[in-house]
Amino acid sequence: MKPKILHLITSLNIGGTERNLLTILQFLKEKYDFSVVYLKERGKIAEEIEKLGIPLFKFNFFSLYKYLRKNEINILHTHLYRANILGRIVGKIVRPRQIIISSQRAIDAWKKFYHVWLDSFTAQFCDLIIANSLATKNLLCQRERISAEKIVVVYK
């Protein structure tokens, strides 16, 4: 039986994170049982995901909670700020059913102090955080006070 991975992403518009997710799905769909949940906009990437035959859903907090409780998801992998925060909180409530992984792909200079605090606070619920560069990892350690041991750098 293939491990079940739920990818939670804020939207599926065309962007770097969304394209990276599509690449992961394309190359690893034979090895893992994927499903994708988006929170806001469906976007163009959704069509490509559907062509792969991967289940795709638009959920809010409660429907995500119900889905995680009902399905035996092994890994919850979150992408982008809103999905990271929501996924970490819901994942913490549903535990111990799955591993929580968050991806941090940018410096996010737009963040205000409360965004940084919320990111930092909810990061403790993650088992692993993936950074796409050493600079991102260093920023997460310094600005958001996330333990370096929890962060793995995976270059594109």
PDB file of C-alpha atoms in Angstrom:
ATOM      1  CA  MET A   1       0.000   0.000   0.000  1.00  0.00           C
ATOM      2  CA  LYS A   2       1.356   3.405  -1.016  1.00  0.00           C
ATOM      3  CA  PRO A   3       1.787   6.107   1.651  1.00  0.00           C
ATOM      4  CA  LYS A   4      -0.989   8.733   1.516  1.00  0.00           C
ATOM      5  CA  ILE A   5       0.174  12.330   1.164  1.00  0.00           C
ATOM      6  CA  LEU A   6      -2.173  15.305   1.256  1.00  0.00           C
ATOM      7  CA  HIS A   7      -0.759  18.506  -0.240  1.00  0.00           C
ATOM      8  CA  LEU A   8      -2.452  21.602   1.165  1.00  0.00           C
ATOM      9  CA  ILE A   9      -1.847  24.812  -0.782  1.00  0.00           C
ATOM     10  CA  THR A  10      -3.327  28.294  -0.611  1.00  0.00           C
ATOM     11  CA  SER A  11      -4.196  28.527  -4.324  1.00  0.00           C
ATOM     12  CA  LEU A  12      -3.384  26.853  -7.616  1.00  0.00           C
ATOM     13  CA  ASN A  13      -2.542  29.917  -9.701  1.00  0.00           C
ATOM     14  CA  ILE A  14       0.578  29.750 -11.836  1.00  0.00           C
ATOM     15  CA  GLY A  15       3.573  30.451  -9.619  1.00  0.00           C
ATOM     16  CA  GLY A  16       6.802  28.845  -8.489  1.00  0.00           C
ATOM     17  CA  THR A  17       5.360  26.898  -5.566  1.00  0.00           C
ATOM     18  CA  GLU A  18       2.410  25.693  -7.608  1.00  0.00           C
ATOM     19  CA  ARG A  19       4.666  24.533 -10.461  1.00  0.00           C
ATOM     20  CA  ASN A  20       6.940  22.797  -7.986  1.00  0.00           C
ATOM     21  CA  LEU A  21       3.945  20.953  -6.524  1.00  0.00           C
ATOM     22  CA  LEU A  22       2.865  19.877 -10.010  1.00  0.00           C
ATOM     23  CA  THR A  23       6.368  18.541 -10.714  1.00  0.00           C
ATOM     24  CA  ILE A  24       6.346  16.556  -7.465  1.00  0.00           C
ATOM     25  CA  LEU A  25       2.964  15.068  -8.349  1.00  0.00           C
ATOM     26  CA  GLN A  26       4.042  14.188 -11.893  1.00  0.00           C
ATOM     27  CA  PHE A  27       7.241  12.427 -10.914  1.00  0.00           C
ATOM     28  CA  LEU A  28       6.143  10.683  -7.724  1.00  0.00           C
ATOM     29  CA  LYS A  29       2.512   9.713  -8.411  1.00  0.00           C
ATOM     30  CA  GLU A  30       3.436   6.051  -8.895  1.00  0.00           C
ATOM     31  CA  LYS A  31       5.164   5.908  -5.513  1.00  0.00           C
ATOM     32  CA  TYR A  32       2.620   7.807  -3.380  1.00  0.00           C
ATOM     33  CA  ASP A  33      -1.148   8.138  -3.099  1.00  0.00           C
ATOM     34  CA  PHE A  34      -1.576  11.913  -3.458  1.00  0.00           C
ATOM     35  CA  SER A  35      -4.516  14.211  -2.898  1.00  0.00           C
ATOM     36  CA  VAL A  36      -4.462  18.007  -3.171  1.00  0.00           C
ATOM     37  CA  VAL A  37      -6.511  20.553  -1.244  1.00  0.00           C
ATOM     38  CA  TYR A  38      -6.541  24.261  -2.076  1.00  0.00           C
ATOM     39  CA  LEU A  39      -8.027  27.043   0.031  1.00  0.00           C
ATOM     40  CA  LYS A  40      -8.714  29.951  -2.319  1.00  0.00           C
ATOM     41  CA  GLU A  41      -8.355  30.106  -6.082  1.00  0.00           C
ATOM     42  CA  ARG A  42      -8.544  27.063  -8.301  1.00  0.00           C
ATOM     43  CA  GLY A  43      -6.179  28.445 -10.954  1.00  0.00           C
ATOM     44  CA  LYS A  44      -4.641  26.872 -14.064  1.00  0.00           C
ATOM     45  CA  ILE A  45      -2.522  24.313 -12.215  1.00  0.00           C
ATOM     46  CA  ALA A  46      -5.725  22.573 -11.050  1.00  0.00           C
ATOM     47  CA  GLU A  47      -6.433  21.367 -14.597  1.00  0.00           C
ATOM     48  CA  GLU A  48      -2.984  19.774 -14.812  1.00  0.00           C
ATOM     49  CA  ILE A  49      -3.464  18.040 -11.468  1.00  0.00           C
ATOM     50  CA  GLU A  50      -6.823  16.660 -12.578  1.00  0.00           C
ATOM     51  CA  LYS A  51      -5.235  15.327 -15.791  1.00  0.00           C
ATOM     52  CA  LEU A  52      -2.905  13.288 -13.567  1.00  0.00           C
ATOM     53  CA  GLY A  53      -5.947  11.674 -11.957  1.00  0.00           C
ATOM     54  CA  ILE A  54      -5.104  13.072  -8.528  1.00  0.00           C
ATOM     55  CA  PRO A  55      -8.081  13.947  -6.287  1.00  0.00           C
ATOM     56  CA  LEU A  56      -8.458  17.715  -5.921  1.00  0.00           C
ATOM     57  CA  PHE A  57     -10.639  19.522  -3.369  1.00  0.00           C
ATOM     58  CA  LYS A  58     -11.395  23.052  -2.180  1.00  0.00           C
ATOM     59  CA  PHE A  59     -11.729  22.977   1.606  1.00  0.00           C
ATOM     60  CA  ASN A  60     -12.085  25.293   4.560  1.00  0.00           C
ATOM     61  CA  PHE A  61     -10.971  24.565   8.142  1.00  0.00           C
ATOM     62  CA  PHE A  62     -13.874  22.255   8.991  1.00  0.00           C
ATOM     63  CA  SER A  63     -13.902  20.252   5.775  1.00  0.00           C
ATOM     64  CA  LEU A  64     -10.122  19.800   6.021  1.00  0.00           C
ATOM     65  CA  TYR A  65     -10.512  18.592   9.602  1.00  0.00           C
ATOM     66  CA  LYS A  66     -13.208  16.097   8.587  1.00  0.00           C
ATOM     67  CA  TYR A  67     -11.159  14.855   5.627  1.00  0.00           C
ATOM     68  CA  LEU A  68      -8.058  14.291   7.761  1.00  0.00           C
ATOM     69  CA  ARG A  69     -10.104  12.469  10.425  1.00  0.00           C
ATOM     70  CA  LYS A  70     -11.882  10.266   7.895  1.00  0.00           C
ATOM     71  CA  ASN A  71      -8.889   9.387   5.688  1.00  0.00           C
ATOM     72  CA  GLU A  72      -5.721   7.833   6.991  1.00  0.00           C
ATOM     73  CA  ILE A  73      -3.288  10.414   5.667  1.00  0.00           C
ATOM     74  CA  ASN A  74       0.349   9.607   6.455  1.00  0.00           C
ATOM     75  CA  ILE A  75       1.835  12.991   5.553  1.00  0.00           C
ATOM     76  CA  LEU A  76       0.245  16.440   5.485  1.00  0.00           C
ATOM     77  CA  HIS A  77       2.495  18.679   3.358  1.00  0.00           C
ATOM     78  CA  THR A  78       1.575  22.371   3.406  1.00  0.00           C
ATOM     79  CA  HIS A  79       2.625  25.066   0.926  1.00  0.00           C
ATOM     80  CA  LEU A  80       2.380  28.878   1.156  1.00  0.00           C
ATOM     81  CA  TYR A  81       1.607  30.994   4.200  1.00  0.00           C
ATOM     82  CA  ARG A  82      -2.165  30.529   4.700  1.00  0.00           C
ATOM     83  CA  ALA A  83      -2.054  26.813   3.985  1.00  0.00           C
ATOM     84  CA  ASN A  84       0.958  26.451   6.285  1.00  0.00           C
ATOM     85  CA  ILE A  85      -0.864  28.082   9.193  1.00  0.00           C
ATOM     86  CA  LEU A  86      -4.191  26.305   8.647  1.00  0.00           C
ATOM     87  CA  GLY A  87      -2.589  22.926   7.973  1.00  0.00           C
ATOM     88  CA  ARG A  88      -0.375  23.083  11.031  1.00  0.00           C
ATOM     89  CA  ILE A  89      -3.307  23.912  13.313  1.00  0.00           C
ATOM     90  CA  VAL A  90      -5.677  21.306  11.872  1.00  0.00           C
ATOM     91  CA  GLY A  91      -2.864  18.762  11.729  1.00  0.00           C
ATOM     92  CA  LYS A  92      -2.086  19.365  15.398  1.00  0.00           C
ATOM     93  CA  ILE A  93      -5.725  18.779  16.337  1.00  0.00           C
ATOM     94  CA  VAL A  94      -5.991  15.577  14.282  1.00  0.00           C
ATOM     95  CA  ARG A  95      -2.641  14.094  15.391  1.00  0.00           C
ATOM     96  CA  PRO A  96      -1.149  11.514  15.850  1.00  0.00           C
ATOM     97  CA  ARG A  97      -2.409  10.267  12.498  1.00  0.00           C
ATOM     98  CA  GLN A  98       0.090  12.021  10.242  1.00  0.00           C
ATOM     99  CA  ILE A  99       3.436  13.702   9.899  1.00  0.00           C
ATOM    100  CA  ILE A 100       3.236  17.447   9.227  1.00  0.00           C
ATOM    101  CA  ILE A 101       5.666  18.981   6.744  1.00  0.00           C
ATOM    102  CA  SER A 102       5.635  22.659   5.746  1.00  0.00           C
ATOM    103  CA  SER A 103       7.445  24.181   2.803  1.00  0.00           C
ATOM    104  CA  GLN A 104       8.933  27.660   3.058  1.00  0.00           C
ATOM    105  CA  ARG A 105      10.045  28.853  -0.346  1.00  0.00           C
ATOM    106  CA  ALA A 106      10.562  32.573   0.069  1.00  0.00           C
ATOM    107  CA  ILE A 107      11.803  35.259   2.390  1.00  0.00           C
ATOM    108  CA  ASP A 108       8.280  36.776   2.524  1.00  0.00           C
ATOM    109  CA  ALA A 109       9.350  40.358   3.220  1.00  0.00           C
ATOM    110  CA  TRP A 110       5.647  41.338   3.277  1.00  0.00           C
ATOM    111  CA  LYS A 111       5.101  39.664   6.648  1.00  0.00           C
ATOM    112  CA  LYS A 112       4.155  41.886   9.564  1.00  0.00           C
ATOM    113  CA  PHE A 113       5.153  40.996  13.141  1.00  0.00           C
ATOM    114  CA  TYR A 114       1.920  39.065  13.732  1.00  0.00           C
ATOM    115  CA  HIS A 115       2.477  36.959  10.587  1.00  0.00           C
ATOM    116  CA  VAL A 116       5.967  36.109  11.818  1.00  0.00           C
ATOM    117  CA  TRP A 117       4.652  35.295  15.299  1.00  0.00           C
ATOM    118  CA  LEU A 118       1.899  33.029  13.949  1.00  0.00           C
ATOM    119  CA  ASP A 119       4.338  31.295  11.600  1.00  0.00           C
ATOM    120  CA  SER A 120       6.788  30.808  14.449  1.00  0.00           C
ATOM    121  CA  PHE A 121       4.130  29.594  16.888  1.00  0.00           C
ATOM    122  CA  THR A 122       2.574  27.065  14.512  1.00  0.00           C
ATOM    123  CA  ALA A 123       5.958  25.822  13.267  1.00  0.00           C
ATOM    124  CA  GLN A 124       6.262  23.895  16.525  1.00  0.00           C
ATOM    125  CA  PHE A 125       3.493  21.602  15.240  1.00  0.00           C
ATOM    126  CA  CYS A 126       5.621  20.571  12.243  1.00  0.00           C
ATOM    127  CA  ASP A 127       7.765  17.487  12.147  1.00  0.00           C
ATOM    128  CA  LEU A 128       9.831  18.970   9.315  1.00  0.00           C
ATOM    129  CA  ILE A 129      10.132  22.260   7.459  1.00  0.00           C
ATOM    130  CA  ILE A 130      11.528  22.317   3.937  1.00  0.00           C
ATOM    131  CA  ALA A 131      13.382  25.464   2.867  1.00  0.00           C
ATOM    132  CA  ASN A 132      14.388  26.000  -0.753  1.00  0.00           C
ATOM    133  CA  SER A 133      17.628  27.802   0.063  1.00  0.00           C
ATOM    134  CA  LEU A 134      20.143  28.261   2.835  1.00  0.00           C
ATOM    135  CA  ALA A 135      19.104  31.932   3.045  1.00  0.00           C
ATOM    136  CA  THR A 136      15.495  30.883   3.735  1.00  0.00           C
ATOM    137  CA  LYS A 137      16.644  28.406   6.383  1.00  0.00           C
ATOM    138  CA  ASN A 138      18.788  31.052   8.089  1.00  0.00           C
ATOM    139  CA  LEU A 139      15.910  33.539   8.053  1.00  0.00           C
ATOM    140  CA  LEU A 140      13.541  30.975   9.578  1.00  0.00           C
ATOM    141  CA  CYS A 141      16.070  30.282  12.321  1.00  0.00           C
ATOM    142  CA  GLN A 142      16.756  33.952  13.056  1.00  0.00           C
ATOM    143  CA  ARG A 143      13.477  35.773  12.452  1.00  0.00           C
ATOM    144  CA  GLU A 144      11.020  33.039  13.365  1.00  0.00           C
ATOM    145  CA  ARG A 145      13.231  31.233  15.884  1.00  0.00           C
ATOM    146  CA  ILE A 146      12.653  27.816  14.356  1.00  0.00           C
ATOM    147  CA  SER A 147      15.158  25.160  15.342  1.00  0.00           C
ATOM    148  CA  ALA A 148      17.745  24.496  12.621  1.00  0.00           C
ATOM    149  CA  GLU A 149      17.380  20.750  13.263  1.00  0.00           C
ATOM    150  CA  LYS A 150      13.766  20.931  12.109  1.00  0.00           C
ATOM    151  CA  ILE A 151      14.644  22.572   8.770  1.00  0.00           C
ATOM    152  CA  VAL A 152      15.946  20.732   5.712  1.00  0.00           C
ATOM    153  CA  VAL A 153      17.160  22.593   2.621  1.00  0.00           C
ATOM    154  CA  VAL A 154      15.968  21.106  -0.676  1.00  0.00           C
ATOM    155  CA  TYR A 155      17.134  23.068  -3.695  1.00  0.00           C
ATOM    156  CA  LYS A 156      14.865  23.283  -6.749  1.00  0.00           C
TER     157      LYS A 156
END
